[in-house]
Tab-separated table of C-alpha atoms and ligand atoms in Angstrom:
chain	number	residue	atom	x	y	z
A	1	MET	CA	49.551	-224.675	41.462
A	2	LYS	CA	48.144	-225.736	43.975
A	3	LYS	CA	48.740	-223.222	47.687
A	4	SER	CA	50.464	-226.238	49.468
A	5	LEU	CA	52.916	-226.959	46.524
A	6	ILE	CA	53.510	-222.947	46.575
A	7	LEU	CA	54.745	-222.465	50.090
A	8	VAL	CA	56.435	-225.960	50.419
A	9	ALA	CA	58.356	-224.888	46.416
A	10	ALA	CA	58.662	-221.315	48.720
A	11	ALA	CA	60.185	-223.164	52.605
A	12	LEU	CA	62.909	-224.998	50.210
A	13	SER	CA	63.712	-222.187	48.109
A	14	PHE	CA	64.207	-220.145	52.123
A	15	ALA	CA	66.400	-222.909	53.466
A	16	ALA	CA	68.537	-222.931	50.117
A	17	THR	CA	69.021	-219.036	50.765
A	18	ALA	CA	69.462	-220.035	53.322
A	19	GLN	CA	72.610	-222.927	52.749
A	20	THR	CA	74.151	-220.376	50.115
A	21	TYR	CA	74.592	-217.522	52.567
A	22	PRO	CA	76.224	-214.288	52.190
A	23	THR	CA	76.870	-215.122	48.705
A	24	ALA	CA	73.962	-213.292	46.842
A	25	LYS	CA	74.347	-209.619	47.459
A	26	PRO	CA	76.402	-206.926	49.256
A	27	ILE	CA	75.091	-206.926	52.998
A	28	SER	CA	74.082	-203.968	53.522
A	29	ILE	CA	74.230	-202.077	57.178
A	30	VAL	CA	72.178	-199.881	58.542
A	31	VAL	CA	73.747	-196.751	60.135
A	32	PRO	CA	70.614	-194.701	61.468
A	33	PHE	CA	72.979	-191.230	61.769
A	34	ALA	CA	74.763	-189.398	59.316
A	35	ALA	CA	78.073	-190.493	57.516
A	36	GLY	CA	81.807	-189.418	59.433
A	37	GLY	CA	80.098	-189.486	63.440
A	38	PRO	CA	80.677	-192.313	66.455
A	39	THR	CA	78.549	-194.777	65.575
A	40	ASP	CA	79.182	-195.101	61.769
A	41	ARG	CA	82.826	-195.140	62.547
A	42	VAL	CA	82.056	-198.765	64.673
A	43	ALA	CA	80.030	-199.192	61.841
A	44	ARG	CA	82.134	-198.926	59.149
A	45	ASP	CA	85.152	-200.825	61.258
A	46	LEU	CA	82.811	-203.389	62.164
A	47	ALA	CA	81.613	-204.356	58.451
A	48	GLU	CA	85.813	-204.414	57.738
A	49	ALA	CA	86.592	-207.835	60.270
A	50	MET	CA	82.801	-209.176	59.498
A	51	ARG	CA	83.829	-209.237	55.627
A	52	LYS	CA	86.556	-212.081	56.323
A	53	PRO	CA	84.839	-214.366	58.147
A	54	LEU	CA	81.933	-214.363	56.228
A	55	GLY	CA	83.942	-215.135	53.160
A	56	GLY	CA	85.496	-211.686	51.258
A	57	VAL	CA	81.292	-210.348	51.033
A	58	SER	CA	81.374	-206.668	50.491
A	59	ILE	CA	79.467	-205.202	53.294
A	60	VAL	CA	78.108	-201.789	52.197
A	61	ILE	CA	77.218	-198.930	54.935
A	62	GLU	CA	74.012	-196.970	54.468
A	63	ASN	CA	73.539	-193.817	56.330
A	64	ALA	CA	69.598	-193.636	57.426
A	65	ALA	CA	69.571	-191.042	59.398
A	66	GLY	CA	67.073	-188.330	60.849
A	67	ALA	CA	64.243	-188.379	63.908
A	68	GLY	CA	67.122	-189.443	66.898
A	69	SER	CA	67.297	-193.150	64.967
A	70	SER	CA	64.118	-194.342	64.695
A	71	ILE	CA	64.043	-193.507	60.583
A	72	GLY	CA	66.720	-197.031	60.474
A	73	SER	CA	65.701	-198.830	62.386
A	74	ASN	CA	61.958	-198.676	61.071
A	75	LYS	CA	63.948	-199.259	58.275
A	76	VAL	CA	65.201	-202.268	58.992
A	77	ALA	CA	62.693	-203.434	61.156
A	78	LYS	CA	60.422	-203.434	58.070
A	79	ALA	CA	63.313	-204.716	55.563
A	80	ASN	CA	63.281	-208.255	54.091
A	81	PRO	CA	64.562	-210.778	56.689
A	82	ASP	CA	66.806	-212.449	54.330
A	83	GLY	CA	70.422	-211.937	56.205
A	84	TYR	CA	71.028	-208.910	53.122
A	85	THR	CA	69.920	-205.702	55.938
A	86	LEU	CA	71.346	-205.633	59.061
A	87	LEU	CA	71.064	-202.636	61.844
A	88	LEU	CA	74.308	-200.458	63.208
A	89	THR	CA	72.781	-199.079	65.867
A	90	HIS	CA	73.011	-198.268	70.402
A	91	ILE	CA	71.423	-196.952	73.373
A	92	GLY	CA	69.126	-195.491	71.218
A	93	MET	CA	67.458	-199.045	71.262
A	94	ALA	CA	66.513	-198.414	75.128
A	95	THR	CA	65.000	-194.877	75.075
A	96	MET	CA	62.880	-194.120	72.005
A	97	PRO	CA	60.365	-196.638	74.020
A	98	THR	CA	60.661	-194.210	76.734
A	99	LEU	CA	60.752	-191.003	74.857
A	100	VAL	CA	58.920	-191.363	71.385
A	101	ARG	CA	54.843	-192.310	72.472
A	102	ASN	CA	54.771	-192.892	68.792
A	103	LEU	CA	57.552	-194.654	67.765
A	104	PRO	CA	56.689	-196.653	64.506
A	105	PHE	CA	58.483	-200.618	65.302
A	106	LYS	CA	59.042	-202.710	68.806
A	107	VAL	CA	62.300	-202.929	70.142
A	108	GLU	CA	61.754	-205.988	72.194
A	109	SER	CA	59.584	-207.725	69.609
A	110	ASP	CA	60.622	-206.374	65.807
A	111	PHE	CA	64.053	-207.673	65.294
A	112	GLU	CA	66.766	-209.995	66.014
A	113	TYR	CA	69.471	-209.501	67.982
A	114	LEU	CA	72.663	-210.481	67.017
A	115	GLY	CA	75.171	-209.544	69.772
A	116	LEU	CA	76.975	-205.966	71.466
A	117	VAL	CA	79.567	-204.790	69.987
A	118	ASN	CA	81.456	-201.776	72.969
A	119	ASP	CA	81.158	-199.847	75.517
A	120	VAL	CA	81.492	-196.188	74.505
A	121	PRO	CA	81.995	-193.447	76.984
A	122	MET	CA	80.985	-189.532	76.592
A	123	THR	CA	82.679	-186.462	76.903
A	124	LEU	CA	81.640	-183.280	77.272
A	125	VAL	CA	83.172	-181.244	74.680
A	126	ALA	CA	82.213	-177.569	73.727
A	127	LYS	CA	82.884	-174.851	70.952
A	128	PRO	CA	86.640	-173.625	70.718
A	129	MET	CA	85.698	-170.086	71.687
A	130	ILE	CA	84.048	-171.066	75.264
A	131	ALA	CA	86.089	-168.690	77.993
A	132	ALA	CA	86.503	-171.605	80.262
A	133	ASN	CA	89.090	-173.774	80.585
A	134	ASN	CA	88.050	-176.256	83.154
A	135	TYR	CA	84.706	-177.452	84.605
A	136	LYS	CA	84.563	-175.003	87.331
A	137	GLU	CA	84.868	-172.158	84.936
A	138	LEU	CA	82.098	-173.896	82.853
A	139	ALA	CA	79.219	-174.471	85.399
A	140	THR	CA	80.565	-170.594	85.968
A	141	TRP	CA	79.779	-169.357	83.147
A	142	ILE	CA	76.393	-171.894	82.521
A	143	ASN	CA	75.524	-169.146	85.142
A	144	GLN	CA	76.453	-166.780	83.395
A	145	ASN	CA	74.925	-167.274	80.067
A	146	LYS	CA	71.448	-169.473	81.690
A	147	GLY	CA	69.194	-168.970	78.919
A	148	LYS	CA	71.514	-168.523	75.467
A	149	ILE	CA	73.158	-171.653	75.805
A	150	ASN	CA	72.302	-173.683	72.637
A	151	LEU	CA	73.322	-177.647	73.314
A	152	GLY	CA	73.470	-180.215	70.434
A	153	ASN	CA	73.038	-183.884	69.728
A	154	ALA	CA	72.106	-185.866	67.393
A	155	GLY	CA	67.730	-185.572	67.229
A	156	VAL	CA	65.198	-187.453	70.298
A	157	GLY	CA	66.097	-190.264	71.841
A	158	SER	CA	69.992	-190.036	70.482
A	159	ALA	CA	72.575	-190.786	72.942
A	160	SER	CA	74.135	-187.396	72.623
A	161	HIS	CA	69.967	-185.604	73.696
A	162	LEU	CA	69.689	-188.378	76.566
A	163	CYS	CA	73.716	-187.509	78.551
A	164	GLY	CA	72.087	-183.497	77.199
A	165	LEU	CA	68.970	-184.214	78.818
A	166	LEU	CA	70.943	-185.509	82.365
A	167	PHE	CA	73.051	-183.253	82.278
A	168	GLN	CA	70.885	-179.849	81.677
A	169	SER	CA	69.221	-181.432	85.403
A	170	ALA	CA	71.905	-182.300	87.552
A	171	VAL	CA	72.472	-178.784	87.037
A	172	GLN	CA	69.507	-177.169	86.299
A	173	VAL	CA	70.052	-175.430	83.960
A	174	ASP	CA	67.256	-175.163	81.127
A	175	MET	CA	69.083	-174.713	77.397
A	176	THR	CA	68.453	-175.034	73.736
A	177	THR	CA	68.705	-178.072	71.958
A	178	VAL	CA	69.629	-177.429	68.471
A	179	PRO	CA	68.522	-181.149	66.657
A	180	TYR	CA	71.631	-182.627	63.684
A	181	LYS	CA	70.996	-185.792	61.804
A	182	GLY	CA	74.082	-186.542	63.547
A	183	THR	CA	76.797	-185.477	65.523
A	184	ALA	CA	79.213	-185.423	62.987
A	185	PRO	CA	76.907	-182.967	61.577
A	186	ALA	CA	77.516	-180.420	64.752
A	187	MET	CA	80.801	-181.452	65.440
A	188	THR	CA	81.500	-179.471	62.470
A	189	ASP	CA	78.819	-176.627	64.183
A	190	LEU	CA	80.639	-177.064	67.300
A	191	ILE	CA	83.596	-176.449	65.742
A	192	GLY	CA	82.606	-173.574	64.217
A	193	GLY	CA	81.006	-172.018	66.890
A	194	GLN	CA	77.542	-172.253	66.206
A	195	ILE	CA	76.488	-174.497	68.450
A	196	ASP	CA	77.987	-173.651	72.087
A	197	LEU	CA	78.172	-177.226	74.587
A	198	MET	CA	77.675	-181.084	73.295
A	199	CYS	CA	77.566	-184.331	74.752
A	200	ASP	CA	79.436	-186.736	72.508
A	201	GLN	CA	81.623	-190.587	72.026
A	202	THR	CA	84.906	-190.352	72.581
A	203	THR	CA	84.574	-191.872	68.849
A	204	ASN	CA	84.073	-188.442	67.731
A	205	THR	CA	85.412	-186.464	69.962
A	206	THR	CA	88.578	-187.822	70.548
A	207	SER	CA	90.697	-187.037	67.084
A	208	GLN	CA	89.358	-183.460	67.913
A	209	ILE	CA	90.281	-182.676	71.059
A	210	GLU	CA	93.730	-184.014	70.214
A	211	ALA	CA	93.808	-181.221	67.835
A	212	LYS	CA	92.655	-178.464	70.036
A	213	LYS	CA	89.363	-178.214	67.566
A	214	ILE	CA	86.934	-178.303	70.599
A	215	LYS	CA	87.610	-177.860	74.564
A	216	VAL	CA	86.856	-180.507	76.432
A	217	PHE	CA	85.500	-180.148	80.514
A	218	ALA	CA	84.475	-184.238	81.609
A	219	VAL	CA	84.008	-187.559	80.538
A	220	THR	CA	80.782	-188.952	81.710
A	221	THR	CA	81.800	-192.226	83.029
A	222	ALA	CA	81.789	-193.193	87.290
A	223	GLN	CA	85.555	-193.768	85.907
A	224	ARG	CA	87.658	-192.225	84.132
A	225	LEU	CA	89.640	-193.081	81.287
A	226	HIS	CA	92.730	-195.315	80.332
A	227	THR	CA	93.161	-193.615	76.514
A	228	PRO	CA	96.436	-191.466	76.692
A	229	ALA	CA	94.572	-189.318	74.826
A	230	LEU	CA	91.924	-188.178	77.621
A	231	LYS	CA	93.257	-190.075	80.958
A	232	ASP	CA	93.878	-187.002	82.527
A	233	LEU	CA	90.084	-185.947	81.992
A	234	PRO	CA	88.317	-185.846	85.403
A	235	THR	CA	84.875	-187.216	85.606
A	236	LEU	CA	81.883	-185.366	85.511
A	237	GLN	CA	81.303	-187.187	89.736
A	238	GLU	CA	84.400	-186.018	89.760
A	239	SER	CA	83.221	-182.509	88.613
A	240	GLY	CA	80.525	-182.083	91.879
A	241	LEU	CA	77.692	-183.978	89.626
A	242	LYS	CA	76.355	-186.836	92.096
A	243	GLY	CA	75.550	-190.054	90.956
A	244	PHE	CA	76.607	-188.485	86.486
A	245	GLU	CA	77.172	-191.907	85.038
A	246	VAL	CA	76.596	-192.238	80.918
A	247	THR	CA	78.160	-194.843	79.062
A	248	ILE	CA	76.256	-195.791	75.699
A	249	TRP	CA	76.826	-198.873	73.703
A	250	HIS	CA	76.636	-200.598	69.945
A	251	GLY	CA	74.511	-203.927	68.815
A	252	LEU	CA	73.545	-205.137	65.760
A	253	TYR	CA	70.093	-206.294	64.822
A	254	ALA	CA	68.590	-208.335	62.203
A	255	PRO	CA	64.767	-208.190	61.456
A	256	LYS	CA	62.498	-210.050	62.456
A	257	GLY	CA	61.677	-213.208	61.330
A	258	THR	CA	65.441	-213.968	59.747
A	259	PRO	CA	67.029	-217.185	59.411
A	260	THR	CA	68.039	-219.388	62.294
A	261	GLU	CA	71.230	-220.470	60.652
A	262	ILE	CA	71.316	-216.679	59.041
A	263	LEU	CA	71.786	-215.918	61.881
A	264	THR	CA	74.415	-219.039	63.674
A	265	LYS	CA	76.548	-217.447	60.369
A	266	LEU	CA	75.940	-213.512	61.570
A	267	ASN	CA	76.400	-213.943	65.510
A	268	ALA	CA	79.497	-216.284	64.060
A	269	ALA	CA	81.344	-214.002	62.118
A	270	LEU	CA	80.709	-211.194	64.820
A	271	LYS	CA	82.560	-213.244	67.170
A	272	VAL	CA	85.345	-213.735	65.216
A	273	ALA	CA	85.193	-209.889	63.988
A	274	LEU	CA	84.949	-208.340	68.175
A	275	LYS	CA	88.346	-210.774	68.851
A	276	ASP	CA	89.931	-209.464	65.502
A	277	PRO	CA	93.338	-207.249	67.192
A	278	ASP	CA	93.407	-205.067	64.294
A	279	PHE	CA	89.194	-203.755	65.526
A	280	ILE	CA	90.494	-203.798	69.148
A	281	LYS	CA	92.884	-201.220	68.563
A	282	LYS	CA	91.213	-199.339	66.537
A	283	GLN	CA	88.303	-199.417	69.529
A	284	GLU	CA	90.827	-198.566	72.601
A	285	GLY	CA	93.203	-196.054	70.707
A	286	LEU	CA	89.303	-193.642	70.725
A	287	GLY	CA	88.175	-195.167	74.184
A	288	ALA	CA	85.458	-197.666	73.345
A	289	VAL	CA	86.360	-201.377	74.477
A	290	VAL	CA	84.848	-204.021	72.589
A	291	VAL	CA	83.069	-206.677	75.191
A	292	THR	CA	83.047	-209.942	77.025
A	293	ASP	CA	82.114	-213.144	75.692
A	294	LYS	CA	79.416	-213.335	77.135
A	295	ARG	CA	77.706	-210.249	76.182
A	296	MET	CA	78.616	-211.344	71.977
A	297	GLU	CA	75.517	-213.669	72.921
A	298	PRO	CA	71.745	-213.340	71.508
A	299	ALA	CA	70.155	-214.046	74.044
A	300	GLU	CA	72.539	-211.264	76.492
A	301	HIS	CA	72.272	-208.489	74.120
A	302	LYS	CA	68.422	-209.031	74.093
A	303	LYS	CA	68.247	-209.309	78.258
A	304	PHE	CA	70.426	-206.506	78.682
A	305	VAL	CA	68.201	-204.401	76.177
A	306	ALA	CA	65.796	-204.825	77.874
A	307	ALA	CA	67.114	-204.157	81.294
A	308	GLU	CA	68.264	-200.568	79.918
A	309	ILE	CA	65.007	-199.881	79.264
A	310	ALA	CA	64.076	-200.779	82.154
A	311	LYS	CA	66.499	-198.847	83.987
A	312	LEU	CA	66.365	-195.522	81.359
A	313	SER	CA	62.547	-195.406	81.487
A	314	PRO	CA	61.823	-193.798	85.099
A	315	ILE	CA	65.510	-191.556	84.418
A	316	ILE	CA	63.968	-190.395	80.916
A	317	LYS	CA	59.628	-189.837	83.062
A	318	ALA	CA	61.401	-187.693	86.026
A	319	ALA	CA	63.820	-185.551	83.064
A	320	GLY	CA	59.809	-184.661	81.993
A	321	VAL	CA	60.934	-184.822	77.995
A	322	TYR	CA	58.488	-187.493	75.399
A	323	ALA	CA	58.715	-187.041	71.097
A	324	ASP	CA	55.794	-188.137	69.151
B	1	LIG	N1	76.382	-189.853	68.844
B	1	LIG	C1	75.905	-189.365	68.264
B	1	LIG	C2	74.011	-189.275	69.391
B	1	LIG	O1	74.396	-188.566	70.517
B	1	LIG	C3	74.809	-190.759	67.026
B	1	LIG	C4	76.174	-190.710	66.200
B	1	LIG	O2	75.857	-189.991	65.341
B	1	LIG	O3	76.201	-191.920	65.937
B	1	LIG	O4	73.545	-190.959	69.250
C-alpha cells in the first residue's frame, strides 16, 4: 500500500476510535502513589463518579508509585494517546519541574489537561506516643530533639515533601526525611512510631485523627477548617509560623495527542462527576473542596499549573533542595 493510503487508513481508524470511545476496553487511571493513600482515594472516588457519564465503562486504578510521583506521571506522558490511560495527580505537577533536575517528561507539553478536581488542606501530624499535646509543646519537643527527628514523606516532589520542607525552614530545624511510595505506607509507620512527624492531606489523616491513632497539631491552610473532625484545630499561622500556607490540588490528565473528541468526552464526564452529590459529600467529609466550574475547564487547569510552578519555584529554591 502507498504511504499516503496507509496514513489515510490510520487517520480513519483513529477517528472511528474517537467516535466509539470509550467502548474498546477499560479506562486506566494511573495514580503515582501507593494504594490506600490520599491521591489514590481521590482517584477511586472520581473513577466511581465518572463511570456513569462515560456509559458505564469500567475504570480501573493503577498505582504506579515511586520517585515522588514522577514514575507514574512519566508512564502516562509516554502512554498511547487513545483516552484509555489517564493520570490523576496533585501539586507534584508543579513542584517537580523545580525540584527534580532530570525530570523525564515535560509538565507543560507532554499532557492534555482535562480539568482540576479539588483542593485539599494538609495537617501536621505525629506518632501517637510523642510527648506533646499541642503545637506549643510540639515546638518544645522539636527543639529538645534536634538532630534526631524523622519526618516521613512520599518522595521528592510530593505534597508531604513540599510541606515538610517549608515546615523545617519555618522552624529552622533540619530533620531526617524518610521517603515512602506514598503516605499510606508512611501513615502505617507513623502510627507504629517508626517515624515522628508528617504533613499529610486531610483525606488521609481525618480517619486516623478520629480514631486517635495519631496526634494532630495544626492545619496548613490560612483559615481553620469546617469539617467536624478538624474544626477545632489551629492553623500553623496562628501557631506562630508566619505566612505558612500549603493547600494541595488534584487534576486529571491524558497523554499529549489524545484526539479532541475524546478529550471533550472526558471533560464532560469529569464535570458530571464533580457535581455528583455523593462525590461532593465524600470529599467534604474529608476536608476537601471540589473546584468551581471555571477550574474544571482544561484551559484554566493548564493556566493554574503554570501559575503554581511560577509561585512555588522561588519558594523551593529558597529551601535549597533538589533531586536527580
Ligand atoms: N500524600 C502524598 C503526598 O505527600 C501522596 C499520596 O500518597 O497520595 O504527596
